[in-house]
Tab-separated table of C-alpha atoms in Angstrom:
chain	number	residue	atom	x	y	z
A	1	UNK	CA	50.097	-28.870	60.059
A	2	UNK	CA	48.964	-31.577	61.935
A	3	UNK	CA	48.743	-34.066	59.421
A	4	UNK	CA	52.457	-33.215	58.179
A	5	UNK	CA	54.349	-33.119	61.432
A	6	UNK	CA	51.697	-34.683	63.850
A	7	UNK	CA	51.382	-31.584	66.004
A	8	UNK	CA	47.753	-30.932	66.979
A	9	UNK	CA	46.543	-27.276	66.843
A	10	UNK	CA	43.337	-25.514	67.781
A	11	UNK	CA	42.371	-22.587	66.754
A	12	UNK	CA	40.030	-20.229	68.968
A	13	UNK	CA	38.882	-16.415	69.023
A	14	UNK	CA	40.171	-14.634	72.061
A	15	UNK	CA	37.056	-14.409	73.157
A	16	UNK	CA	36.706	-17.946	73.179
A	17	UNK	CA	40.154	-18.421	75.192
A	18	UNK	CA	38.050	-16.290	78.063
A	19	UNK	CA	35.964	-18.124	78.740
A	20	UNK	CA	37.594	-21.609	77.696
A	21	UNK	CA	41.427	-20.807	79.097
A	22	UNK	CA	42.520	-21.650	82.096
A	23	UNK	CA	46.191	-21.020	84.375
A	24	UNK	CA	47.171	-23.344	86.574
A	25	UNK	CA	49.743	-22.233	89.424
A	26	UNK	CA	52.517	-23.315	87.651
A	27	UNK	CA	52.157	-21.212	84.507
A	28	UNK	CA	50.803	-24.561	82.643
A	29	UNK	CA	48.235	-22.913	79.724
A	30	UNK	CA	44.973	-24.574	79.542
A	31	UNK	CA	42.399	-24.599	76.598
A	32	UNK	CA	38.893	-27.055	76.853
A	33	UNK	CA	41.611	-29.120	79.808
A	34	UNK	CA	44.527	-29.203	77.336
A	35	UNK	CA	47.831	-27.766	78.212
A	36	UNK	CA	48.456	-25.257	75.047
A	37	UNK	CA	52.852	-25.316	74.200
A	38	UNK	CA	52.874	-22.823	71.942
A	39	UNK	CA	49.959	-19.782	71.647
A	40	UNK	CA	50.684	-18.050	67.795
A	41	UNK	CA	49.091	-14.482	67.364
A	42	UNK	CA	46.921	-14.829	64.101
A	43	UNK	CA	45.210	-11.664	65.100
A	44	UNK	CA	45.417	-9.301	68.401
A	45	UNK	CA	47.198	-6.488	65.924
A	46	UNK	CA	44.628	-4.117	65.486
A	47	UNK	CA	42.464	-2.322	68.211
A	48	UNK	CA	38.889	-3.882	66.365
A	49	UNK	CA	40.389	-7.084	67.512
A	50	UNK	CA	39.923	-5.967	71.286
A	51	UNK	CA	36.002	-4.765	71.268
A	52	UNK	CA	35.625	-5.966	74.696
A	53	UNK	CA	37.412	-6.606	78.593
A	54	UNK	CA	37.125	-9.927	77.652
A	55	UNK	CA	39.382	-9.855	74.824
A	56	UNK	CA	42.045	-8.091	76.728
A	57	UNK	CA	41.708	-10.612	79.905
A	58	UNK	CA	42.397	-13.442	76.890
A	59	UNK	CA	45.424	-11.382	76.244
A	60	UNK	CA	46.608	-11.203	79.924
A	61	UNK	CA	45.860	-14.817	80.077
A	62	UNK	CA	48.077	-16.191	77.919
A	63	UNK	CA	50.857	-13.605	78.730
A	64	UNK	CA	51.080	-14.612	81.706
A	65	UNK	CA	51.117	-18.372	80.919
A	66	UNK	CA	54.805	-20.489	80.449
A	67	UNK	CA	52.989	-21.162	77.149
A	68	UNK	CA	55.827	-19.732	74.247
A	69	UNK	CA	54.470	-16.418	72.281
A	70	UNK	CA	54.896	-16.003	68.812
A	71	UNK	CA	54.653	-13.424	69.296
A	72	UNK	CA	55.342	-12.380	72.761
A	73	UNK	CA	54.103	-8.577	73.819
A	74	UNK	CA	57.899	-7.079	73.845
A	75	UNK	CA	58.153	-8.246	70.537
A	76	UNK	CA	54.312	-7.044	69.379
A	77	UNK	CA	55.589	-3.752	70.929
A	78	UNK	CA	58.957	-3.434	69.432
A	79	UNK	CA	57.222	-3.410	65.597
A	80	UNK	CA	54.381	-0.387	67.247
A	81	UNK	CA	56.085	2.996	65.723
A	82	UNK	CA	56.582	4.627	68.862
A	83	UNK	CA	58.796	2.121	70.100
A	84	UNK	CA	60.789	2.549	67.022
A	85	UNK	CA	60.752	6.005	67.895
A	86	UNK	CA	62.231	5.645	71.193
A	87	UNK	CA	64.673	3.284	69.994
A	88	UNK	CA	65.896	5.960	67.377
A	89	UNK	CA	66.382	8.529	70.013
A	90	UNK	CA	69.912	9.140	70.927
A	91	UNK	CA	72.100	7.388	74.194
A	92	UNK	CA	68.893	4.437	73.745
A	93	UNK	CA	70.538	1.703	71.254
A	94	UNK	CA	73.234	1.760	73.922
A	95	UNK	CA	71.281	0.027	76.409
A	96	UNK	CA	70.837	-3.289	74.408
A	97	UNK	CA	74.471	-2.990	72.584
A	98	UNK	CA	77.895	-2.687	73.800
A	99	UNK	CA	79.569	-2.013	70.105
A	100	UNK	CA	80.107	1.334	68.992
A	101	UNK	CA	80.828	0.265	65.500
A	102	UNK	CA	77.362	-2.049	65.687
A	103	UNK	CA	75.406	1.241	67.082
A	104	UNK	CA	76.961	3.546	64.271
A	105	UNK	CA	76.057	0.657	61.707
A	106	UNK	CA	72.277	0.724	63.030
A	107	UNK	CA	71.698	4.471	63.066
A	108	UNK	CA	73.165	4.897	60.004
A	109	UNK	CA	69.718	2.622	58.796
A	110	UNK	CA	67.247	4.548	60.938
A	111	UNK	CA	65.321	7.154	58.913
A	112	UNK	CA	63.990	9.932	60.551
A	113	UNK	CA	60.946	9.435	63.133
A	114	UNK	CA	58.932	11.696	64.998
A	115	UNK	CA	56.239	12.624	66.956
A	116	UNK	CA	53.334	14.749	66.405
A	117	UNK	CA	54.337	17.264	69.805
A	118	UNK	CA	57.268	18.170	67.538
A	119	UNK	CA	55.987	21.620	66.302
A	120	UNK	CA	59.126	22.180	63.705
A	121	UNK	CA	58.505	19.536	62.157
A	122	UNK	CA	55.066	19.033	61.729
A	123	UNK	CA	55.256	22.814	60.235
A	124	UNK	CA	57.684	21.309	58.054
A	125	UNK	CA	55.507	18.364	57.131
A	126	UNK	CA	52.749	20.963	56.472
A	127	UNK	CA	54.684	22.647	53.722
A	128	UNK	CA	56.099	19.795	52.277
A	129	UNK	CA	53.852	16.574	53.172
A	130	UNK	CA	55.781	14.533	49.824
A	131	UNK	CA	58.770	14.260	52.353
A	132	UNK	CA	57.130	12.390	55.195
A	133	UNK	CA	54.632	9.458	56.148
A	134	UNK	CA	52.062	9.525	58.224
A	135	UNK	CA	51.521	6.461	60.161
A	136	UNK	CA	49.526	5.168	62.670
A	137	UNK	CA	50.278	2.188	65.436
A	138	UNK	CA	49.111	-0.153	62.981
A	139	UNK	CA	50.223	-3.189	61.438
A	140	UNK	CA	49.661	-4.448	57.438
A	141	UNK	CA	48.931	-2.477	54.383
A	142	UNK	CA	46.716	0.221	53.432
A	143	UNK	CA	46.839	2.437	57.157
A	144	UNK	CA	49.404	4.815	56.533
A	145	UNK	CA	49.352	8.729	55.163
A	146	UNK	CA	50.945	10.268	52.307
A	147	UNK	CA	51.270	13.204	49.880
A	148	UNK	CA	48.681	16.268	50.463
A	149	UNK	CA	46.686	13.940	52.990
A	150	UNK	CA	49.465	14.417	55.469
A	151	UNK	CA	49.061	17.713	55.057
A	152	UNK	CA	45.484	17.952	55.676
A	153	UNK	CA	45.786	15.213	58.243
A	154	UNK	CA	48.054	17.620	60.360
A	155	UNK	CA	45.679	20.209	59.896
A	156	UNK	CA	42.415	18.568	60.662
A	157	UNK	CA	44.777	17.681	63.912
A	158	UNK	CA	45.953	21.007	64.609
A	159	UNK	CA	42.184	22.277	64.427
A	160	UNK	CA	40.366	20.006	66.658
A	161	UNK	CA	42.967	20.424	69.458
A	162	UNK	CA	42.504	16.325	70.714
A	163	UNK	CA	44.653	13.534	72.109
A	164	UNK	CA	44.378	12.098	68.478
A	165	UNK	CA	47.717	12.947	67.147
A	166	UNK	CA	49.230	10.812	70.267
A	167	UNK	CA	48.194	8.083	67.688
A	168	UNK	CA	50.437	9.100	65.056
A	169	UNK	CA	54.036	9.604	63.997
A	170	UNK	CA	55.780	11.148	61.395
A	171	UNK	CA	58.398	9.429	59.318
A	172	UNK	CA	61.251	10.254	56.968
A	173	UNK	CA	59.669	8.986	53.406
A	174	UNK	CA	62.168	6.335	51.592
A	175	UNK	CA	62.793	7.113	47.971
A	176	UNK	CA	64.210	3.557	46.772
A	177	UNK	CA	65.617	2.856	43.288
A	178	UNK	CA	63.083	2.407	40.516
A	179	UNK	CA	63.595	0.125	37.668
A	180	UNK	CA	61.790	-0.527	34.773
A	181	UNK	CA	60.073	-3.750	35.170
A	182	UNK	CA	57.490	-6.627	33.423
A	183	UNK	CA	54.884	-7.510	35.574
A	184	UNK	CA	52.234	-10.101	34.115
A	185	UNK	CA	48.613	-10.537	35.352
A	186	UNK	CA	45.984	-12.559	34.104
A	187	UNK	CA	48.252	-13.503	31.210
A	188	UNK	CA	48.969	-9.903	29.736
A	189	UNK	CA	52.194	-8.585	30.240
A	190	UNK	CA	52.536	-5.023	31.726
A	191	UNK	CA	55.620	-2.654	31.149
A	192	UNK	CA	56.200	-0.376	34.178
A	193	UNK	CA	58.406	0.880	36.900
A	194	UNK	CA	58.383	-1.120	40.363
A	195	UNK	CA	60.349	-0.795	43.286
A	196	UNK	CA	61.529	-3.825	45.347
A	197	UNK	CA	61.939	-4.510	48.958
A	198	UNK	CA	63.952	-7.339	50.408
A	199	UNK	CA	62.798	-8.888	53.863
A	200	UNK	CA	64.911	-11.093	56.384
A	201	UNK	CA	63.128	-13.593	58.574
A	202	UNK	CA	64.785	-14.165	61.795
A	203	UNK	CA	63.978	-16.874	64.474
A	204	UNK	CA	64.189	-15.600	68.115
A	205	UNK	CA	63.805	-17.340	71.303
A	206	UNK	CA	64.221	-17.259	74.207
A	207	UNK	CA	63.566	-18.221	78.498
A	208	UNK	CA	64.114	-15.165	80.484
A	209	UNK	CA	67.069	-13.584	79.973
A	210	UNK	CA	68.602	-16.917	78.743
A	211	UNK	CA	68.812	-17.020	74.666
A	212	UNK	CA	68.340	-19.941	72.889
A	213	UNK	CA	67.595	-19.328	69.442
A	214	UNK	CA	68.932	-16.466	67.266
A	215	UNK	CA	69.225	-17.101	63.499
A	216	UNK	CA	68.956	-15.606	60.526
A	217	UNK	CA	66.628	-18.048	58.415
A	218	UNK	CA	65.164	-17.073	55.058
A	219	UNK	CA	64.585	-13.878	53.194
A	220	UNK	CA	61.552	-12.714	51.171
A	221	UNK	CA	61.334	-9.887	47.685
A	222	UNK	CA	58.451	-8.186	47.124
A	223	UNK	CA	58.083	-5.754	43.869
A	224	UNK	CA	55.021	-3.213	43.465
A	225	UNK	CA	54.678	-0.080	40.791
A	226	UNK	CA	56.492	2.544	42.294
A	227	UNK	CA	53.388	4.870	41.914
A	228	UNK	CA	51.872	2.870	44.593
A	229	UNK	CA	51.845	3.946	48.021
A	230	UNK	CA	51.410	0.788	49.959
A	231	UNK	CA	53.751	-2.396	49.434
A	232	UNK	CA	51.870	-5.573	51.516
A	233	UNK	CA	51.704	-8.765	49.781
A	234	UNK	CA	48.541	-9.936	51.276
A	235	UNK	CA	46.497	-6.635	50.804
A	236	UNK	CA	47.045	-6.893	47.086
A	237	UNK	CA	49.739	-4.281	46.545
A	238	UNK	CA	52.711	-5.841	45.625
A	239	UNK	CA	54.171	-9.646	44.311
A	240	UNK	CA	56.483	-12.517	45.425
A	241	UNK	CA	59.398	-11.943	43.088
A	242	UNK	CA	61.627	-15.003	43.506
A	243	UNK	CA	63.771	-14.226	40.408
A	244	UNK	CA	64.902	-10.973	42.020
A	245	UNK	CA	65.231	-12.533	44.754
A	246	UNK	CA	67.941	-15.715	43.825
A	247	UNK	CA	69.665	-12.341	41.570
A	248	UNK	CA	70.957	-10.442	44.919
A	249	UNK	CA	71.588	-13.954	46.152
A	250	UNK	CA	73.858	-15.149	43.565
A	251	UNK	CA	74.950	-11.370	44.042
A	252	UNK	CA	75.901	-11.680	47.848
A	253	UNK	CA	77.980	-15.348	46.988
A	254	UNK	CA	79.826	-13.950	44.538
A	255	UNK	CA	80.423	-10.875	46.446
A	256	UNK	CA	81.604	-13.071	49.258
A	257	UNK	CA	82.993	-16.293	47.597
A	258	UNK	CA	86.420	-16.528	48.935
A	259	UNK	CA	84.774	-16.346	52.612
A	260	UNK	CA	82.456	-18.862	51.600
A	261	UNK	CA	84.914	-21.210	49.827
């Protein structure tokens, strides 16, 4: 990064910015004496990455800093499932949006979320677990539960009686389209079905309540086997799939080619 666009980054554990950062009264973010623009989360997901005070001072550090966040803690929080829950509650997507139409448009997108205090339907998940997911405040492939380990998840729960299930909510499982697909790896070609899943990137920012940036910019189709349960790129379950990807493209200009033209 530096070499291409002559930007000079550093990059440092948080327990590192502890004892190295450094907040001067005017919200100016220090690191070794250098004022720090922009601070970008490459960890500070998961609860391993906070083993000590010191990690979580790091965190309040830079929080508190003018520095920009990338991301900042409302937007960390917003992609935690319980905030999703709360946002899917009724009389709550009214607070950020004035449009009706917009609100209907948005719930009609939300599957179903809920927590684990919900007796009905935890019994329901009980007696059939193929109908929900499991998942825990966690970000990245490979946490969540499915199938008959929901169901003795819940269970295991129910029996010990603790605060555990506070960690957990219960989704609405997504049964997408499956199409027969040809997926090669290490030069053999594979025949099987996949499912795909097409991501937006966005770019958000913004200085109080004053908005400066907020643009759709890019998009990004993954395809894994559909008999997998978990769909990250990075943990190894699922590919880049550019070809699909420029298909619903050409797909959305033709759909809207007299707007566009």
């Amino acid at each position: 990064l530096g070499i291409t666009y002559n930007v000079r980054t550093i990059r440092k554990t948080l327990a590192e910015i502890d004892s190295e950062g450094q907040l001067l009264p005017d919200g100016t973010f220090l690191v070794g004496g250098q004022a720090v623009a922009v601070v970008y989360f490459r960890a500070g997901y998961a609860p391993t990455d906070y083993p000590s005070e010191s990690e979580w001072r790091a965190r309040l550090l830079m929080e508190q800093s003018s520095a920009i966040k990338c991301p900042s803690i409302s937007y960390h929080l917003a992609g935690t499932k319980k905030i999703q829950q709360e946002l899917a509650k009724p009389n709550v997507l009214e607070k950020f949006l004035e449009s009706k139409e917009d609100i209907a448009k948005l719930r009609k997108c939300f599957a179903g979320l809920w927590s684990l205090v919900d007796s009905d339907i935890t019994k329901k998940a009980i007696e059939k677990p193929e109908l929900f997911v499991m998942k825990p405040q966690r970000e990245g492939g490979g946490n969540n539960i499915y199938g008959d380990d929901v169901k003795e998840t819940l269970l295991r729960l129910q029996k010990e009686g603790s605060e555990e299930d506070a960690a957990y909510i219960l989704m609405q499982r997504i049964f997408p389209a499956v199409s027969p697909t040809f997926l090669i790896r290490d030069s053999i070609c594979h025949k099987d079905h996949a499912i795909s899943e097409l991501g937006v990137y966005s770019a958000y920012l913004r200085n109080k309540e004053s908005v400066i940036m907020n643009d759709q910019c890019g998009y990004l189709m993954r395809t894994k086997v559909s008999s997998s349960n978990e769909g990250g790129v990075a943990a190894g379950f699922a590919v880049l799939d550019r070809h699909s990807a420029w298909q619903i493209m050409v797909l959305v200009i033709l759909k809207h080619r007299e707007e566009l033209f």
